[in-house]
Every structure is written in structure tokens, then in C-alpha cells.
Coordinates of C-alpha atoms and ligand atoms in Angstrom, one line a residue:
Chain O
M1 CA 160.5 99.2 76.4
S2 CA 163.4 98.7 74.0
C3 CA 167.0 99.8 73.6
S4 CA 166.1 102.1 70.8
F5 CA 163.8 104.1 73.2
V6 CA 166.8 104.7 75.4
R7 CA 169.1 105.7 72.4
D8 CA 166.4 108.0 71.0
N9 CA 166.0 109.8 74.3
L10 CA 169.6 109.6 75.5
H11 CA 170.4 113.3 75.2
D12 CA 167.1 114.5 76.8
F13 CA 167.6 111.9 79.6
V14 CA 171.1 113.1 80.5
S15 CA 169.9 116.8 80.3
G16 CA 167.2 116.0 82.8
E17 CA 164.6 117.0 80.3
L18 CA 162.5 113.8 80.1
N19 CA 159.2 113.7 81.9
S20 CA 159.3 111.5 85.0
S21 CA 157.5 108.5 83.6
D22 CA 159.8 108.2 80.6
A23 CA 162.8 108.7 82.8
E24 CA 161.6 106.0 85.1
R25 CA 161.1 103.6 82.1
I26 CA 164.7 104.3 81.1
E27 CA 166.0 103.8 84.6
N28 CA 164.2 100.5 84.8
H29 CA 165.6 99.3 81.5
L30 CA 169.2 100.3 82.6
Q31 CA 169.0 97.9 85.4
S32 CA 168.9 95.0 83.0
C33 CA 170.7 96.2 79.9
E34 CA 174.4 96.5 80.1
S35 CA 174.9 98.1 76.8
C36 CA 172.4 101.0 77.4
R37 CA 173.9 101.4 80.8
A38 CA 177.4 102.0 79.3
C39 CA 175.9 104.4 76.7
V40 CA 174.2 106.5 79.4
S41 CA 177.2 106.4 81.6
N42 CA 179.6 107.5 78.8
M43 CA 177.3 110.3 78.0
H44 CA 177.0 111.4 81.6
G45 CA 180.8 111.2 81.8
F46 CA 181.3 113.2 78.7
R47 CA 179.0 115.9 79.8
S48 CA 180.5 116.3 83.3
R49 CA 184.0 116.3 81.8
V50 CA 183.0 119.1 79.5
R51 CA 181.5 121.0 82.3
N52 CA 184.5 120.6 84.5
L53 CA 187.0 121.5 81.9
L54 CA 185.1 124.6 80.6
K55 CA 184.3 126.2 84.0
M56 CA 186.1 129.5 83.8
T57 CA 187.0 132.2 86.3
A58 CA 186.8 135.8 85.1
P59 CA 190.0 137.9 85.5
Q60 CA 189.9 140.0 88.6
E61 CA 190.5 143.2 86.5
L62 CA 187.3 142.5 84.7
R63 CA 185.4 142.2 88.0
D64 CA 187.1 145.4 89.3
S65 CA 186.3 147.4 86.2
I66 CA 182.6 146.4 86.2
L67 CA 182.3 147.4 89.8
M68 CA 183.9 150.7 89.0
K69 CA 181.6 151.4 86.0
T70 CA 178.5 150.8 88.0
S71 CA 179.7 153.2 90.7
E72 CA 179.9 156.1 88.2
Chain A
M1 CA 172.6 146.3 108.4
A2 CA 170.5 148.0 105.8
S3 CA 167.1 146.5 105.2
E4 CA 166.1 145.3 101.7
S5 CA 164.3 148.5 100.9
H6 CA 167.3 150.6 101.9
K7 CA 169.6 148.9 99.5
T8 CA 170.8 151.1 96.6
D9 CA 170.2 150.0 93.1
K10 CA 174.0 149.4 92.8
E11 CA 174.0 147.1 95.8
R12 CA 171.0 145.1 94.4
F13 CA 172.6 145.0 91.1
E14 CA 175.9 143.7 92.4
E15 CA 174.2 141.1 94.6
E16 CA 171.9 139.7 91.9
V17 CA 173.9 139.9 88.8
L18 CA 177.5 139.9 89.6
Q19 CA 177.3 136.3 90.8
F20 CA 177.0 135.2 87.1
L21 CA 180.3 136.9 86.1
N22 CA 182.3 133.7 85.7
G23 CA 179.7 131.9 83.6
L24 CA 179.2 135.0 81.4
Y25 CA 182.9 135.3 80.9
G26 CA 183.2 131.6 79.9
Y27 CA 180.3 131.9 77.5
A28 CA 181.8 135.1 76.0
L29 CA 185.1 133.2 75.5
H30 CA 183.3 130.5 73.5
L31 CA 181.6 133.2 71.3
T32 CA 184.6 135.4 70.7
R33 CA 187.5 132.9 71.1
N34 CA 189.7 135.7 72.4
P35 CA 190.1 136.7 76.1
E36 CA 190.3 140.4 75.2
D37 CA 187.1 140.5 73.2
A38 CA 185.5 138.3 75.8
C39 CA 186.3 140.9 78.5
D40 CA 184.9 143.7 76.3
L41 CA 181.8 141.8 75.6
V42 CA 181.2 141.1 79.3
Q43 CA 181.8 144.7 80.2
E44 CA 179.3 145.9 77.5
T45 CA 176.8 143.3 78.8
Y46 CA 177.0 144.6 82.3
A47 CA 176.8 148.2 81.1
R48 CA 173.6 147.4 79.2
A49 CA 172.2 145.3 82.1
F50 CA 172.9 148.1 84.6
K51 CA 171.0 150.6 82.4
A52 CA 168.1 148.3 82.0
W53 CA 168.1 147.4 85.7
K54 CA 165.5 149.8 86.7
Q55 CA 163.0 148.2 84.4
Y56 CA 164.1 144.8 85.5
T57 CA 161.4 143.2 87.7
L58 CA 162.5 141.0 90.6
G59 CA 161.5 137.4 90.0
T60 CA 162.6 137.4 86.4
N61 CA 165.2 134.9 85.7
A62 CA 168.2 137.1 86.1
K63 CA 170.8 134.6 84.9
A64 CA 168.9 133.9 81.6
W65 CA 168.3 137.6 81.1
L66 CA 172.0 138.4 81.4
F67 CA 173.1 135.6 79.0
A68 CA 170.5 136.8 76.5
I69 CA 171.9 140.4 76.7
L70 CA 175.4 139.0 76.2
R71 CA 174.5 137.0 73.2
N72 CA 172.5 139.8 71.5
T73 CA 175.4 142.2 72.2
F74 CA 177.7 139.7 70.6
L75 CA 175.5 139.3 67.5
N76 CA 175.0 143.1 67.1
Q77 CA 178.8 143.7 67.4
R78 CA 179.5 141.0 64.8
R79 CA 177.0 142.5 62.5
S80 CA 178.2 146.1 62.8
T81 CA 181.9 145.5 62.7
K82 CA 181.6 143.2 59.7
R83 CA 184.3 141.2 61.3
R84 CA 182.0 138.2 60.8
P85 CA 184.3 135.1 60.8
T86 CA 183.4 132.8 58.0
E87 CA 180.6 130.6 59.3
V88 CA 181.8 127.1 59.6
P89 CA 180.2 124.7 57.1
C90 CA 177.6 122.4 58.7
D91 CA 177.0 119.7 56.0
W92 CA 177.7 117.2 58.8
V93 CA 174.3 118.0 60.3
D94 CA 172.4 115.7 58.0
E95 CA 175.0 113.0 58.1
L96 CA 174.8 112.2 61.8
P97 CA 173.3 108.9 62.6
R98 CA 170.0 109.0 64.3
E99 CA 171.1 106.8 67.1
D100 CA 174.0 108.3 69.0
V101 CA 176.2 105.5 69.7
P102 CA 179.8 106.7 69.8
Q103 CA 182.6 104.8 68.1
L104 CA 184.4 104.4 71.4
L105 CA 181.6 102.5 72.9
R106 CA 182.7 99.4 71.3
F107 CA 185.9 99.5 73.5
G108 CA 183.7 99.3 76.6
P109 CA 183.7 101.7 79.6
D110 CA 187.4 101.6 80.7
P111 CA 189.0 102.9 77.6
Y112 CA 186.2 105.6 77.5
D113 CA 187.2 106.8 80.9
K114 CA 190.8 107.0 79.7
F115 CA 189.6 109.0 76.7
L116 CA 187.7 111.4 79.0
N117 CA 190.6 111.7 81.3
D118 CA 193.0 112.6 78.4
L119 CA 190.6 115.3 77.2
L120 CA 192.0 118.8 77.6
A121 CA 190.0 122.1 77.7
E122 CA 191.8 123.1 74.5
N123 CA 190.5 120.0 72.7
I124 CA 186.9 120.8 73.6
E125 CA 187.3 124.5 72.7
E126 CA 188.7 123.5 69.4
G127 CA 185.9 121.1 68.7
L128 CA 183.2 123.6 69.8
A129 CA 184.8 126.3 67.5
L130 CA 183.9 124.0 64.6
L131 CA 180.2 124.1 65.4
P132 CA 178.0 126.8 64.0
E133 CA 177.1 129.4 66.7
T134 CA 173.6 128.3 67.6
F135 CA 174.9 124.7 68.1
R136 CA 177.9 125.9 70.1
S137 CA 175.6 128.1 72.3
A138 CA 173.1 125.4 72.9
V139 CA 175.7 122.9 74.1
V140 CA 177.5 125.4 76.3
L141 CA 174.4 126.8 77.8
C142 CA 173.0 123.3 78.6
D143 CA 176.2 121.4 79.5
V144 CA 178.4 124.0 81.1
E145 CA 175.8 126.5 82.5
G146 CA 173.1 124.0 83.3
F147 CA 170.2 126.0 81.7
S148 CA 167.0 124.1 80.9
Y149 CA 165.9 123.7 77.3
K150 CA 163.1 126.3 77.9
E151 CA 165.6 128.8 79.2
I152 CA 167.9 128.2 76.3
A153 CA 165.0 128.7 73.9
E154 CA 164.5 132.2 75.5
I155 CA 168.1 133.1 75.4
L156 CA 168.6 132.0 71.8
D157 CA 165.1 133.1 70.8
I158 CA 164.4 129.8 68.9
P159 CA 161.7 127.2 69.5
I160 CA 162.3 124.5 72.1
G161 CA 162.3 121.8 69.5
T162 CA 165.1 123.5 67.8
V163 CA 167.1 123.8 71.0
R164 CA 166.6 120.0 71.5
S165 CA 168.0 119.2 68.1
R166 CA 170.8 121.7 68.4
I167 CA 171.9 120.0 71.6
H168 CA 171.6 116.5 70.3
R169 CA 173.5 117.2 67.1
G170 CA 176.0 119.7 68.7
R171 CA 176.9 117.2 71.3
A172 CA 177.1 114.3 68.9
R173 CA 179.3 116.2 66.5
L174 CA 181.6 117.4 69.3
R175 CA 181.9 113.9 70.6
E176 CA 182.5 112.5 67.1
L177 CA 185.3 115.1 66.5
L178 CA 187.0 114.5 69.8
E179 CA 186.9 110.8 69.5
K180 CA 188.2 111.0 65.9
W181 CA 191.1 113.1 67.0
Y182 CA 191.8 110.8 69.8
L183 CA 191.8 107.6 67.7
E184 CA 193.9 109.3 65.0
G185 CA 196.4 110.2 67.6
E186 CA 196.3 106.6 68.8
G187 CA 195.2 107.6 72.3
E188 CA 197.0 110.9 72.5
L189 CA 195.3 114.3 72.4
G190 CA 197.6 117.2 71.7
S191 CA 196.6 120.7 72.5
Ligands
LIG1 ZN1 169.1 98.5 76.2

């Protein structure tokens, strides 16, 4: 298990798309490797910041007009 | 209270698909980059979905189904109005390092947290707008809407391996742009 395995699978790992045995291997490595830990934590941080900033609320008029159209 | 079988089509439709309105609107905004066009696109999406609703079978992934309708509607409109914006160049795609270790990492976790805190929605929108549509869609659908790679493959109608690489490269490019702007502004991100 090496740092390069973590770096190569970083995106799939934070997306939750790795199979459980690969994810477990990474989690074990993170316990002992500070630099990979920082890498993963920054990627997690980036992803959740993007998610929080880009969550939108549709305008009420849009909601109303869709409801009206489906009632026709 | 009406039992399940007594619910009208309209009631079922509202219950099952209107819950995704905010997400659809957000995705529409990233595609059109304009609130008015985004509203039109979402309206058209729901109109199409309502028409197709009778053929829709329960148990199908309603959320992915709606996002696919929205994107197809967007692509069709763009094709027919010929208002196609000049596609952004993507020569950066082959230049990205295989290992995704961002520049800022060398500053350690604290400055990175400051960078994240200083990020504004406008910065991310601006960065996303510089990605080709499939990269932008893959990143938004995965990171904002929480779709799995498999669902994204269905929505975008591309193989799952392509989804994976769009997400890797799209995210890496977005991060690279934002970090570059941040470092150029010496720790300030304007909007
Ligand atoms: Zn490591």
C-alpha cells in the first residue's frame, strides 16, 4: 500500500465510489500517513464547500407556475 | 385521507417529482448561466415529464429521470436555436498531472481552510463555466446533487469510465483555476 495508490484513487474515494476493500486499504493508510490525510481532507473540504455554496432554491414563482401548468 | 390508489396523477406527480425542483433549478442555472433561461428550462422539463408521467413506472429512479430530461431539453434547445455559445477550449485536459496534488497543499491544512472559507459561489460558478459541458455536468451532478457514477452515466448517456475521468479532470481543473485566482489575488477572491 503506497501513497500513490491513495493519490490515484483520491477522487473515487471521496465520491464514495471505491469498493469496500480498496476504501479500507486507504483508510488504514491514512492513519499513518499525514500527507495523504491532508490530501484527502482537503478534497473532502473542497467538495463540501462546493456543495454548500451551490445549493440553490428555486424561485417561488417557478414552483407556482409549474403547479398551475400541471393543473390544466 | 385518500388511499394510494385514489391519488390522482397530479397528486402523485407533485409528490414524487416536485421534491427535486431546487436541484433541477440549480443544474439548469449551471447549464444556461442565466436565471430566466434556467426557469424556462425547468418549466419545459416538468411539462415534458408530466406528459411522460403516465408511461413512467414506479420504482424507476425519478430523480435521475428528471435530470436526464432537463439535460436533453437543454441540448435540443441549444441545437435548435443555434444560440450555441462558443464551446470553451479544453486543451488543458491532457496537461493535468496524473496525481492530483493541489498547489495549496504545500501550505498545509490551515491555509487551505482559509482558501475554502474565502471561496464564493460566484468564484465556483465562474470556474465551472470554463469547463466543457460534460465536465461541468459530471462535477455538478456528483458533487452538488450526490448522484452515483452509474446514475451520471445514465443521465449523460456516456460510459461510466468516461464519467469517472470527467469528474477527476473536471474537479482538478476547477480546483486548479480557483487556487490560481486565489494565489494571484494574494489570498483575496473577488466576485
Ligand atoms: Zn501516504
